[in-house]
JSON list of C-alpha atoms in Angstrom, two decimals:
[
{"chain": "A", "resi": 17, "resn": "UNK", "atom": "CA", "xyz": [182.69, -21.12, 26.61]},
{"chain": "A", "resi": 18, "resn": "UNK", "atom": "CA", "xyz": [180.09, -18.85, 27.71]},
{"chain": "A", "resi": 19, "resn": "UNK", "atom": "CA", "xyz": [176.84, -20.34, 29.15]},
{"chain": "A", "resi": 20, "resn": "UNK", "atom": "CA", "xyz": [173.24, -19.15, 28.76]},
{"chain": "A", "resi": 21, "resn": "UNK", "atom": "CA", "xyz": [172.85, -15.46, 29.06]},
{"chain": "A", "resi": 22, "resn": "UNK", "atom": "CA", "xyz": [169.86, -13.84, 30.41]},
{"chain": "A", "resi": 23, "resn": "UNK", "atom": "CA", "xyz": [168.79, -10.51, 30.81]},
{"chain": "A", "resi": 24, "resn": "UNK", "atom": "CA", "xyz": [167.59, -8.65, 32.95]},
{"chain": "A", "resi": 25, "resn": "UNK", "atom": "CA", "xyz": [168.98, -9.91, 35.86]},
{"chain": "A", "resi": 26, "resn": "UNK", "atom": "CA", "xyz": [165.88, -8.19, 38.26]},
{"chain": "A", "resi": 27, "resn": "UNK", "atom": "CA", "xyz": [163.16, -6.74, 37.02]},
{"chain": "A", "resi": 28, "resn": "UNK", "atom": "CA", "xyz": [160.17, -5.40, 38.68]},
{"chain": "A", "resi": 29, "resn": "UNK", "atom": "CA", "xyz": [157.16, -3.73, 37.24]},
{"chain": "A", "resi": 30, "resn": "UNK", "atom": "CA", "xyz": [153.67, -2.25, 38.28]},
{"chain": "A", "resi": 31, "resn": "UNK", "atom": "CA", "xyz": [150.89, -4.98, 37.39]},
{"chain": "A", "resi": 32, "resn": "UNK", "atom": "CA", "xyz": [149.60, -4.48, 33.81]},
{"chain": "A", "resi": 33, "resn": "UNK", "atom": "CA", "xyz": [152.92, -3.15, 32.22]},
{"chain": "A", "resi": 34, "resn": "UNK", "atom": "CA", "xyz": [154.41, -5.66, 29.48]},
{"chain": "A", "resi": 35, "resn": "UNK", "atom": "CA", "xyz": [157.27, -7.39, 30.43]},
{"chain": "A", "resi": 36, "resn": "UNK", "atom": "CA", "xyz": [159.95, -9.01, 28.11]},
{"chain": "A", "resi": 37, "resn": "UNK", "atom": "CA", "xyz": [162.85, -11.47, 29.23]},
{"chain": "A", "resi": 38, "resn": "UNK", "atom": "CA", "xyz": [165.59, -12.43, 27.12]},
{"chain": "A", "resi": 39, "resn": "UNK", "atom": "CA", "xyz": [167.71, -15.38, 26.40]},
{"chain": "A", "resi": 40, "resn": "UNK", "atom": "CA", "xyz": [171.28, -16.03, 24.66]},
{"chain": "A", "resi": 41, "resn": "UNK", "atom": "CA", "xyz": [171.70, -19.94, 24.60]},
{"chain": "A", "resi": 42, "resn": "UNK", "atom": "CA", "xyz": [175.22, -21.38, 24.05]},
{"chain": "A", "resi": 43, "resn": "UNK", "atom": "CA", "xyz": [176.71, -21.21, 20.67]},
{"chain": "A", "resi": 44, "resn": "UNK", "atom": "CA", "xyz": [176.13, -24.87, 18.93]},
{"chain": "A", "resi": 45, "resn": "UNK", "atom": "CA", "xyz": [172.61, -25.77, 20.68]},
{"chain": "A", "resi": 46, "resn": "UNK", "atom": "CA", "xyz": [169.62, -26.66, 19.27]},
{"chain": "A", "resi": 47, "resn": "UNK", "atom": "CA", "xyz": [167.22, -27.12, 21.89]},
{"chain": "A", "resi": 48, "resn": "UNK", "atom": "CA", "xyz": [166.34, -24.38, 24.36]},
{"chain": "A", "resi": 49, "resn": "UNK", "atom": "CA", "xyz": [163.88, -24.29, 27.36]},
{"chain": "A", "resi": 50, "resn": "UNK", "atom": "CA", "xyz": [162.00, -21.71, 29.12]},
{"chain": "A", "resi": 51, "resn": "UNK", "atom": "CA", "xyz": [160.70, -22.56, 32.87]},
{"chain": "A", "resi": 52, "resn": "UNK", "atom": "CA", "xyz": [159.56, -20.72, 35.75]},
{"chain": "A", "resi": 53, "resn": "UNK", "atom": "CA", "xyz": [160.38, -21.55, 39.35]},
{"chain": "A", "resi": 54, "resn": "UNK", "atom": "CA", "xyz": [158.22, -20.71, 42.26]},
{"chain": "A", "resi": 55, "resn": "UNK", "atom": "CA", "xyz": [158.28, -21.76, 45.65]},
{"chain": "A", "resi": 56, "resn": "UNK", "atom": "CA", "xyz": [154.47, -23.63, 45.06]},
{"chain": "A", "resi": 57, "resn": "UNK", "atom": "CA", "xyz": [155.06, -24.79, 41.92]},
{"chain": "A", "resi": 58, "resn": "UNK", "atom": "CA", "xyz": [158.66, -25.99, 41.62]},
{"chain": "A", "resi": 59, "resn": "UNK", "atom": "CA", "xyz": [160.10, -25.94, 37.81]},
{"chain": "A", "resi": 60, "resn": "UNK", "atom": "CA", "xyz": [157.73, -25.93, 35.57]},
{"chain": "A", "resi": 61, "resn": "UNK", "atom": "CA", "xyz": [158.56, -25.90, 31.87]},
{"chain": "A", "resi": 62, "resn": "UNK", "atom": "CA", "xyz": [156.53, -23.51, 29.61]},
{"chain": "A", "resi": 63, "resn": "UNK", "atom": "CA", "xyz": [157.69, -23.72, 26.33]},
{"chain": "A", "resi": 64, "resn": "UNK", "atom": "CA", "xyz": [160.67, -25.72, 24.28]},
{"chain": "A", "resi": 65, "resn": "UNK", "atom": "CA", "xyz": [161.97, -24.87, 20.91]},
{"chain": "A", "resi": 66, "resn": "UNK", "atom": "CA", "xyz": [163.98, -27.25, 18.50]},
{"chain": "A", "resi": 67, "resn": "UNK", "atom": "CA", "xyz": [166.16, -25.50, 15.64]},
{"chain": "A", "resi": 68, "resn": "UNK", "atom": "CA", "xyz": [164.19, -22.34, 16.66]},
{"chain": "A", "resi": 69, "resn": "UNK", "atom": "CA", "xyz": [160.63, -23.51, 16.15]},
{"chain": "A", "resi": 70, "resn": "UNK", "atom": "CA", "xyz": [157.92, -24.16, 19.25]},
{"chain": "A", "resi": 71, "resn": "UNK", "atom": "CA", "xyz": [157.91, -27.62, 19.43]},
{"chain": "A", "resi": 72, "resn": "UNK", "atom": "CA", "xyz": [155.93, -27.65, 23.20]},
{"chain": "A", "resi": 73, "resn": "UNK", "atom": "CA", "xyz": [153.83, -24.64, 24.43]},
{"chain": "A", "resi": 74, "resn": "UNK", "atom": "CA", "xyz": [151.71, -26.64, 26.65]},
{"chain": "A", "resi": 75, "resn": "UNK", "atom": "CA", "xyz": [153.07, -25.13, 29.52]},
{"chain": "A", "resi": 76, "resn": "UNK", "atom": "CA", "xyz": [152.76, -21.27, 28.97]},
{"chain": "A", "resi": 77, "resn": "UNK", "atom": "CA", "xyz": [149.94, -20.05, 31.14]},
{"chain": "A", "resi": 78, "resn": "UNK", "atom": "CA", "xyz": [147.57, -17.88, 29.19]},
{"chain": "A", "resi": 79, "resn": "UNK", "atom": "CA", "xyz": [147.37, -15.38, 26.35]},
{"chain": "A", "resi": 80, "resn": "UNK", "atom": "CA", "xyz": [148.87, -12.94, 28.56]},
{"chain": "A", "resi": 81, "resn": "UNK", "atom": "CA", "xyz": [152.50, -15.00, 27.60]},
{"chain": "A", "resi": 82, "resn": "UNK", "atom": "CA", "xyz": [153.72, -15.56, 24.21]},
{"chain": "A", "resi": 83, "resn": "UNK", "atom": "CA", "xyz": [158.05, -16.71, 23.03]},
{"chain": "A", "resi": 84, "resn": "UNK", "atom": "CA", "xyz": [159.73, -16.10, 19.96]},
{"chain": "A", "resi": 85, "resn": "UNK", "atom": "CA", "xyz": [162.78, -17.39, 18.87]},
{"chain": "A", "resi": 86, "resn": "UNK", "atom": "CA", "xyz": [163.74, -15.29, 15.64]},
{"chain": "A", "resi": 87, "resn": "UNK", "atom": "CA", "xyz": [167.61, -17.20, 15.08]},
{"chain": "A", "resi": 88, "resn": "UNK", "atom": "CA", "xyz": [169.35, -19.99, 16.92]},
{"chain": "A", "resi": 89, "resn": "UNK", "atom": "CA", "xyz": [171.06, -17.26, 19.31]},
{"chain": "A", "resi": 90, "resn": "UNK", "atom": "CA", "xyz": [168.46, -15.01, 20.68]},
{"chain": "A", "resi": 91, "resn": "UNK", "atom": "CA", "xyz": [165.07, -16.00, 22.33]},
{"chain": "A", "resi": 92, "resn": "UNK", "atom": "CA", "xyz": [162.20, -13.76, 23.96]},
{"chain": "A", "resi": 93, "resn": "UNK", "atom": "CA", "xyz": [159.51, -14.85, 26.94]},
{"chain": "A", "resi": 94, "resn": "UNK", "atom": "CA", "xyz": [156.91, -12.00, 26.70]},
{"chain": "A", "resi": 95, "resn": "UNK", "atom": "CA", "xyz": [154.09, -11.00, 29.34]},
{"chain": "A", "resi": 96, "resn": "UNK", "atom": "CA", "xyz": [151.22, -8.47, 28.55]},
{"chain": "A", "resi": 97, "resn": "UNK", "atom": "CA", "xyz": [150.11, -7.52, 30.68]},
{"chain": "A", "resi": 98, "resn": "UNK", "atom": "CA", "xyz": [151.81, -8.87, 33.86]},
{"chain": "A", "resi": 99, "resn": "UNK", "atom": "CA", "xyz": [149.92, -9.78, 36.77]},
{"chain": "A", "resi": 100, "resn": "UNK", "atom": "CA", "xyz": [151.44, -10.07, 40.28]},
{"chain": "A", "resi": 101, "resn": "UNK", "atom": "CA", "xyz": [150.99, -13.93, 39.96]},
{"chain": "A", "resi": 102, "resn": "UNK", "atom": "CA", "xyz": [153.61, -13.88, 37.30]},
{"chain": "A", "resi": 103, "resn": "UNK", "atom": "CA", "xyz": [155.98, -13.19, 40.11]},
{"chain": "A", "resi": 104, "resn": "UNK", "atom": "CA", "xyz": [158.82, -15.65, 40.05]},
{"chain": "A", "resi": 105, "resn": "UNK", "atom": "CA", "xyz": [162.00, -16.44, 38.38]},
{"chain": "A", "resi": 106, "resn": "UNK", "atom": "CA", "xyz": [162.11, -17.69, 35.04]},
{"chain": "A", "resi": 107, "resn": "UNK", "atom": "CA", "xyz": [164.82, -19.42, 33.47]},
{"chain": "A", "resi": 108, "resn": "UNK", "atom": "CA", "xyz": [166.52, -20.32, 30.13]},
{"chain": "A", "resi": 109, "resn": "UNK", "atom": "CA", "xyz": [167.80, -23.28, 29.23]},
{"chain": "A", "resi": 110, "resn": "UNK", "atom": "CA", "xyz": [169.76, -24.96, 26.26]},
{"chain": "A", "resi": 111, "resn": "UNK", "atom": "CA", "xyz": [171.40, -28.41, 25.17]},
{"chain": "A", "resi": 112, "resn": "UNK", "atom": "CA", "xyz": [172.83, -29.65, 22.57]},
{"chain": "A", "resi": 113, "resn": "UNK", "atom": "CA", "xyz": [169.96, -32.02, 21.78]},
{"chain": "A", "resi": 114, "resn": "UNK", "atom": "CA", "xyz": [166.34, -32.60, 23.27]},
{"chain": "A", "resi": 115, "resn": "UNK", "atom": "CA", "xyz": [166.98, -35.27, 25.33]},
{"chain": "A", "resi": 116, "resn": "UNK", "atom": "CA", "xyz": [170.50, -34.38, 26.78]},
{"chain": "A", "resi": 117, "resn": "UNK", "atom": "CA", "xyz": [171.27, -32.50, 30.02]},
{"chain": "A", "resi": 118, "resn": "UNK", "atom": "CA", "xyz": [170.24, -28.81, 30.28]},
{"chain": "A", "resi": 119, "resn": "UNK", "atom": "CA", "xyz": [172.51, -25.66, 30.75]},
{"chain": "A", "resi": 120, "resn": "UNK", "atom": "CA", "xyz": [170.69, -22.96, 32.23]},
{"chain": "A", "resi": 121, "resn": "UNK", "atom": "CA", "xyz": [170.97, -19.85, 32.43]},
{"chain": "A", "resi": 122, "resn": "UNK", "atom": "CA", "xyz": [171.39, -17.42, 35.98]},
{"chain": "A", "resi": 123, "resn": "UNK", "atom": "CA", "xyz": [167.65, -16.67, 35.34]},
{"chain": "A", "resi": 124, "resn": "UNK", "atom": "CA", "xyz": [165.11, -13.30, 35.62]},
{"chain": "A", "resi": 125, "resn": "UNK", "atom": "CA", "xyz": [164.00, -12.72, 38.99]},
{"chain": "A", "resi": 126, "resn": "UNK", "atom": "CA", "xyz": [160.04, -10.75, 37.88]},
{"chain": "A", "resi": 127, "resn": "UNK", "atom": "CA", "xyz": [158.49, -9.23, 40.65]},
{"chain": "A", "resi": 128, "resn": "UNK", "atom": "CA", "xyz": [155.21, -7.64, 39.54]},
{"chain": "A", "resi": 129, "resn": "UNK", "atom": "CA", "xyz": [153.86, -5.08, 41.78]},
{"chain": "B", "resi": 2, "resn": "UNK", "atom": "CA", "xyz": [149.79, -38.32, 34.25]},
{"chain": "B", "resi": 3, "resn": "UNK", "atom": "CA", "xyz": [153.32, -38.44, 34.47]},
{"chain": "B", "resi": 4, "resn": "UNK", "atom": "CA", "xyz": [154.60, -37.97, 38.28]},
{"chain": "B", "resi": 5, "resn": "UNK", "atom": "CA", "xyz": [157.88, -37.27, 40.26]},
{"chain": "B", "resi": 6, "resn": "UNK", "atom": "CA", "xyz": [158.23, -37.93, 44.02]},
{"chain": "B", "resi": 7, "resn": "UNK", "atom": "CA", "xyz": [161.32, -36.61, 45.84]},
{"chain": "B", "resi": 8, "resn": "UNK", "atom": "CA", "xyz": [161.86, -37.53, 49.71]},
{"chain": "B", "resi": 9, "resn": "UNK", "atom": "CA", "xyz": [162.64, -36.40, 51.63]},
{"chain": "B", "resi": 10, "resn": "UNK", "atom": "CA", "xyz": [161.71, -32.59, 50.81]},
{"chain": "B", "resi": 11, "resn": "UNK", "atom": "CA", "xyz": [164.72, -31.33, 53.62]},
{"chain": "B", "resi": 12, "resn": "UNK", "atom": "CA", "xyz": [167.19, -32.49, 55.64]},
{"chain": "B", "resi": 13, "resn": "UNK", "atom": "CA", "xyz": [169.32, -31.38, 57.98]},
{"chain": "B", "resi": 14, "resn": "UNK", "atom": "CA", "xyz": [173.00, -32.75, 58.67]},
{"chain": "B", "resi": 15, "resn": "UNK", "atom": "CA", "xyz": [175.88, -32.16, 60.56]},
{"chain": "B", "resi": 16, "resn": "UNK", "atom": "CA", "xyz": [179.28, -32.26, 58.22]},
{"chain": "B", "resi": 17, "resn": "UNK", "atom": "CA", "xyz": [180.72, -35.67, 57.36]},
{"chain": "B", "resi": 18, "resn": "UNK", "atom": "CA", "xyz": [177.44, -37.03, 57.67]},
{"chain": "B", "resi": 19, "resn": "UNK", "atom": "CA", "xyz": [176.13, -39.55, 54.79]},
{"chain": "B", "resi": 20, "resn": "UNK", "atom": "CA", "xyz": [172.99, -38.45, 52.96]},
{"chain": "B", "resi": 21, "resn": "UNK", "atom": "CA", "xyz": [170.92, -40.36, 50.84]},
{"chain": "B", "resi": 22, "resn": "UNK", "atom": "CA", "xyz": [167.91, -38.88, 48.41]},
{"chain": "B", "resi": 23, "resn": "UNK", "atom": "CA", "xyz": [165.40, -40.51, 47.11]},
{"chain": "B", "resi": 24, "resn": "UNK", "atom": "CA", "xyz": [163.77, -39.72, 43.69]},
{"chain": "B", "resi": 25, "resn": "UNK", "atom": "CA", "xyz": [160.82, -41.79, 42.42]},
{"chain": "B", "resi": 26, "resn": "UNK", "atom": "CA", "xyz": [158.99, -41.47, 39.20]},
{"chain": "B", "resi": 27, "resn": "UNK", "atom": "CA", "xyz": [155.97, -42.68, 37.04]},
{"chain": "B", "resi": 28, "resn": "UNK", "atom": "CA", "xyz": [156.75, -41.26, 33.61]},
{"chain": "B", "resi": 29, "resn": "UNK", "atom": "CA", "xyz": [155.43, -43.11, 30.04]},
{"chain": "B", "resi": 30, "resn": "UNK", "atom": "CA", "xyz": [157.73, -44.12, 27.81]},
{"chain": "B", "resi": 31, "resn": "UNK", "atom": "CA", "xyz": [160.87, -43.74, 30.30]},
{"chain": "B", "resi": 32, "resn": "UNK", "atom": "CA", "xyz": [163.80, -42.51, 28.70]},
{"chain": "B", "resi": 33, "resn": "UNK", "atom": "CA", "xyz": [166.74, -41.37, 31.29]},
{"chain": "B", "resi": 34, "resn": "UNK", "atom": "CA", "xyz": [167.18, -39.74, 34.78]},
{"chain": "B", "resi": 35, "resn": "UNK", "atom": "CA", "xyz": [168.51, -36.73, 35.10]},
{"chain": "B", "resi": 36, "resn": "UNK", "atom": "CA", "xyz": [169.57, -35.15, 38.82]},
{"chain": "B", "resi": 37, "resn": "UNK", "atom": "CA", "xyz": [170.70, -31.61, 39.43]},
{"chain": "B", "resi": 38, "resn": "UNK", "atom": "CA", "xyz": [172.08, -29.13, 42.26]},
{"chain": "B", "resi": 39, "resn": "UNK", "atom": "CA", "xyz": [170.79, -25.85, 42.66]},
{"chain": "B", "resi": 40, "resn": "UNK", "atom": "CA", "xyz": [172.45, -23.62, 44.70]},
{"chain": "B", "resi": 41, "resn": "UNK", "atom": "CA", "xyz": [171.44, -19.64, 45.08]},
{"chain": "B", "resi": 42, "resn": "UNK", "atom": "CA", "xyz": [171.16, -19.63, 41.51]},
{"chain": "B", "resi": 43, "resn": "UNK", "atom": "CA", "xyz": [170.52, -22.07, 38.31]},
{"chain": "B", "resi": 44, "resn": "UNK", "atom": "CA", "xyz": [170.51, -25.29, 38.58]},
{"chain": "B", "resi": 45, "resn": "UNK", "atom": "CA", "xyz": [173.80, -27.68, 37.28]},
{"chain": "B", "resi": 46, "resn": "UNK", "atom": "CA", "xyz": [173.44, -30.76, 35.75]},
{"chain": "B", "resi": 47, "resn": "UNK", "atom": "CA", "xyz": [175.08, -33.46, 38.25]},
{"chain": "B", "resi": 48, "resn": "UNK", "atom": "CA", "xyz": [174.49, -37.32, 36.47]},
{"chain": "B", "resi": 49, "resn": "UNK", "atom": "CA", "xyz": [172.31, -38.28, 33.69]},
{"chain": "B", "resi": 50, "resn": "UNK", "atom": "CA", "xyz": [171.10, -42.38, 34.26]},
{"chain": "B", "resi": 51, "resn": "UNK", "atom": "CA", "xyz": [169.83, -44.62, 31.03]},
{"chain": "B", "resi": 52, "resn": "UNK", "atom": "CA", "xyz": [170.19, -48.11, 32.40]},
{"chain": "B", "resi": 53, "resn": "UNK", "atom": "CA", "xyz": [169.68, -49.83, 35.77]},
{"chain": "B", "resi": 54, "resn": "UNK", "atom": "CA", "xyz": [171.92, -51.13, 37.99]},
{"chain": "B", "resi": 55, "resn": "UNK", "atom": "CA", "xyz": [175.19, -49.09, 36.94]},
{"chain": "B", "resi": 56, "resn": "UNK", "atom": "CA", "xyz": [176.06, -46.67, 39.79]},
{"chain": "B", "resi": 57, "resn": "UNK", "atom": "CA", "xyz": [177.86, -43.14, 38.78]},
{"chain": "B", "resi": 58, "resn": "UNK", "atom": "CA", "xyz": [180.06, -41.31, 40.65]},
{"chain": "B", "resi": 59, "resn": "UNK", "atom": "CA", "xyz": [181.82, -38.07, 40.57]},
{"chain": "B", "resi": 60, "resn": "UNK", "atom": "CA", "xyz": [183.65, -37.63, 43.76]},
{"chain": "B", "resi": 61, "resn": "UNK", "atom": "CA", "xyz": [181.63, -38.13, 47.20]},
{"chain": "B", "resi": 62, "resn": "UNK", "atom": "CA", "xyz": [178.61, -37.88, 44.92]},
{"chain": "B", "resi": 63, "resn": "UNK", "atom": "CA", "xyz": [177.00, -41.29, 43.47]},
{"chain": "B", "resi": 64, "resn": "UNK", "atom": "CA", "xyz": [173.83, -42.12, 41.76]},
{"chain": "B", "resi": 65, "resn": "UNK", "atom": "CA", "xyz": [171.78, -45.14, 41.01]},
{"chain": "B", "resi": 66, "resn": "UNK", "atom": "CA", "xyz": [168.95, -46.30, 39.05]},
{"chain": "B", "resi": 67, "resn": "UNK", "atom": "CA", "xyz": [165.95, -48.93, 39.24]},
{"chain": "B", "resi": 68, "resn": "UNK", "atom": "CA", "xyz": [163.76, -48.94, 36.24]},
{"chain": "B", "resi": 69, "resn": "UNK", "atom": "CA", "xyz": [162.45, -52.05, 37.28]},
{"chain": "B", "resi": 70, "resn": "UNK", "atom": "CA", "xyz": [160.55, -50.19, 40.82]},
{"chain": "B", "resi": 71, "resn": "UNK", "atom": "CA", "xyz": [160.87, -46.96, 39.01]},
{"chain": "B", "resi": 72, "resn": "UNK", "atom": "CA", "xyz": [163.05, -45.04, 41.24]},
{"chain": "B", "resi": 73, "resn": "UNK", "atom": "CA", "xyz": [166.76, -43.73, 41.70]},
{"chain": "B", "resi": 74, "resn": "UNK", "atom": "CA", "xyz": [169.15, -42.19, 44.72]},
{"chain": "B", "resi": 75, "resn": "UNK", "atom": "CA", "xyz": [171.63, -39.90, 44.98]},
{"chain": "B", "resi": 76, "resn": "UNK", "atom": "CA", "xyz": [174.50, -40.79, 47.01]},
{"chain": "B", "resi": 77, "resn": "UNK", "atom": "CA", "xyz": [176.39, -37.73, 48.98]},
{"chain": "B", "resi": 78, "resn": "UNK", "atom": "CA", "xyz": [179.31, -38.93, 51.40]},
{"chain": "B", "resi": 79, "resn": "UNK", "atom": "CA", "xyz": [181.22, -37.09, 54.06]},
{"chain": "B", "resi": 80, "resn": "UNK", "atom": "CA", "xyz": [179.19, -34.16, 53.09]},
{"chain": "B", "resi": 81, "resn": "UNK", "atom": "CA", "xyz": [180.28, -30.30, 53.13]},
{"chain": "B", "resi": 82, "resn": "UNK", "atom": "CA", "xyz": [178.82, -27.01, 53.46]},
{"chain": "B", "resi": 83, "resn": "UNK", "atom": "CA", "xyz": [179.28, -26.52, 50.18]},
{"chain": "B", "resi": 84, "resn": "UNK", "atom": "CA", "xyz": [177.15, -29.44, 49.48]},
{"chain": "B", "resi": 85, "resn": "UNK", "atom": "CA", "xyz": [173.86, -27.13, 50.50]},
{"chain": "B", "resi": 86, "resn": "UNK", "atom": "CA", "xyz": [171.57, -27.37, 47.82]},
{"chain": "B", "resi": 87, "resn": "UNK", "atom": "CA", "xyz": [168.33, -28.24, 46.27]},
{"chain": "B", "resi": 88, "resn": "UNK", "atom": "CA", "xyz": [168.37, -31.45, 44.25]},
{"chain": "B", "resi": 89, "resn": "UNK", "atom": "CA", "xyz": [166.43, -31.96, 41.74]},
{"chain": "B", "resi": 90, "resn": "UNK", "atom": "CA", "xyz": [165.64, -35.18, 40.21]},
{"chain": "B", "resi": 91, "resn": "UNK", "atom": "CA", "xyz": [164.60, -34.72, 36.45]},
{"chain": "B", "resi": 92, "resn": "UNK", "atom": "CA", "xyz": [163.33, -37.96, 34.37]},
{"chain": "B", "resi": 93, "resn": "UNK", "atom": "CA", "xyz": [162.67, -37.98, 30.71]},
{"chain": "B", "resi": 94, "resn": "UNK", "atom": "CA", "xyz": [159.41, -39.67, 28.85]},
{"chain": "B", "resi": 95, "resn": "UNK", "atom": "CA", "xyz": [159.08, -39.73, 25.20]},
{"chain": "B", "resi": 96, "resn": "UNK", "atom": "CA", "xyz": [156.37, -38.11, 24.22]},
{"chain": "B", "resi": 97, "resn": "UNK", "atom": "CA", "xyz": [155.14, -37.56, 20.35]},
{"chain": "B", "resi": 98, "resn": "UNK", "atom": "CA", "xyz": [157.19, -34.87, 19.39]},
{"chain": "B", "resi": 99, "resn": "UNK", "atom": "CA", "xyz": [160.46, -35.24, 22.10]},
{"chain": "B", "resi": 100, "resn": "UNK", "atom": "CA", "xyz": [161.47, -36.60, 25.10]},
{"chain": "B", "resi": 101, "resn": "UNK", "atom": "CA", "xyz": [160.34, -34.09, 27.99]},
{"chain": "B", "resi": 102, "resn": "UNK", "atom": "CA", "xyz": [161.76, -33.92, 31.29]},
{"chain": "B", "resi": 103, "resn": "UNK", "atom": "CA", "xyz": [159.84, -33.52, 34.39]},
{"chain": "B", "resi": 104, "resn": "UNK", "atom": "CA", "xyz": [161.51, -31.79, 37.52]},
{"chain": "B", "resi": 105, "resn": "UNK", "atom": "CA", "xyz": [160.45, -32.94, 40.72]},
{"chain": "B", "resi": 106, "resn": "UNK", "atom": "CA", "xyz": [160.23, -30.69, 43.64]},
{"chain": "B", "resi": 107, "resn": "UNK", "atom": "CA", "xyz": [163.63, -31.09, 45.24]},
{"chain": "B", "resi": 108, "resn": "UNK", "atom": "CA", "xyz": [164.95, -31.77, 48.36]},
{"chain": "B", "resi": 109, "resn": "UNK", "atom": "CA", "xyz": [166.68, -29.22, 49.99]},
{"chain": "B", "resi": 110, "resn": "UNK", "atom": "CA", "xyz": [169.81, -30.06, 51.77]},
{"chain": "B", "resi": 111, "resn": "UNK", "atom": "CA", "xyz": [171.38, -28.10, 54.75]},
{"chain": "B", "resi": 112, "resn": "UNK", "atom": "CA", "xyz": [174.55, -29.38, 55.47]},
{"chain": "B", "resi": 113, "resn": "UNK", "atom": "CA", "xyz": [175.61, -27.30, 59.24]},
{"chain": "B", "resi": 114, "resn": "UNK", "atom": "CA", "xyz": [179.33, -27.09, 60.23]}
]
């Protein structure tokens, strides 16, 4: 079975420009997580989606980031305009339910300039 | 607020040495314990705990829970390089809408040949 895919890999970008990181979970799963990951912060999670709609956005910064998940198979983490804060690497996550263990993805490494 | 305390944040060991982590938590409406191992990249889902008392074990790894003093260990025996890692304790609180899970900040695990 495949696992989470994310896209890009890397990405790094001049401060300002909009940034958009993408997320397949696996086939069958209902629940899927975005976090970040910094070195200060640990894993933080900033929004959660059940059967595609935002169930908890608590945890999404500012404005500046906003997540869509149009079908159960694709999901977007948007920033505009990126700041150099942002820097960090975000992650995807899915499971088959909300309260059973996470698959994540390889996650985007965003360095903002 | 709901809190996770990992200890110790690193450790060093020599190979074949015994390692213990400790992982405690103040989370409302307790659910289950999660721990994971993150290597260079995502992190993978190691033991998932609901009740006290029963220990679970997947090779030279074992975990443990207390819900009574809140807290749980992970277990690593004759450990290996390959064991080098961040783990990360996760626990799970209901909350109105879903159970969330909290990641604590890890403890990162050298394990030197």
């Amino acid at each position: 079975d495949a696992g989470v895919i994310q896209s890009p890999r890397h990405e790094v970008t001049e401060m300002g420009q909009e940034v958009t990181l993408r997320c397949k979970p696996i086939s069958g799963h209902n629940s899927l997580f975005w976090y970040r990951q910094t070195m200060m912060r640990g894993l933080e999670l900033l929004i959660y989606f059940n059967n595609n709609v935002p169930i908890d956005d608590s945890g999404m910064p500012e404005d500046r980031f906003s997540a869509k998940m149009p079908n159960a198979s694709f999901s977007t983490l948007k920033i505009q305009p990126s700041e150099p804060r942002d820097s960090a690497v975000y992650f995807c996550a899915s499971s088959l339910l909300g309260n059973q263990p996470q698959h994540f993805g390889d996650g985007t490494r965003l360095s903002i300039l | 607020e709901d809190k996770v305390v990992q200890s110790p944040l690193s450790l060093v060991v020599h190979e074949g040495d015994t390692v213990t982590l400790n992982c405690s938590y103040e989370v409302t409406n307790f659910r289950s314990l999660l721990w994971y191992k993150q290597e260079k990249k995502a992190p993978t889902f190691l033991f998932m705990l609901t009740s006290s008392g029963i220990e679970k074990k997947s090779g030279r790894l074992s975990s443990i829970l207390d819900k009574k003093e809140l807290f749980s260990i992970l277990n690593i025996t004759a450990t290996q390089t390959g064991d080098s890692a961040i783990y990360l304790c996760a626990p799970l609180g209901a909350k109105t809408s879903y159970d969330k899970v909290i990641f604590g900040p890890g403890t990162s695990l050298s394990v030197i040949p």
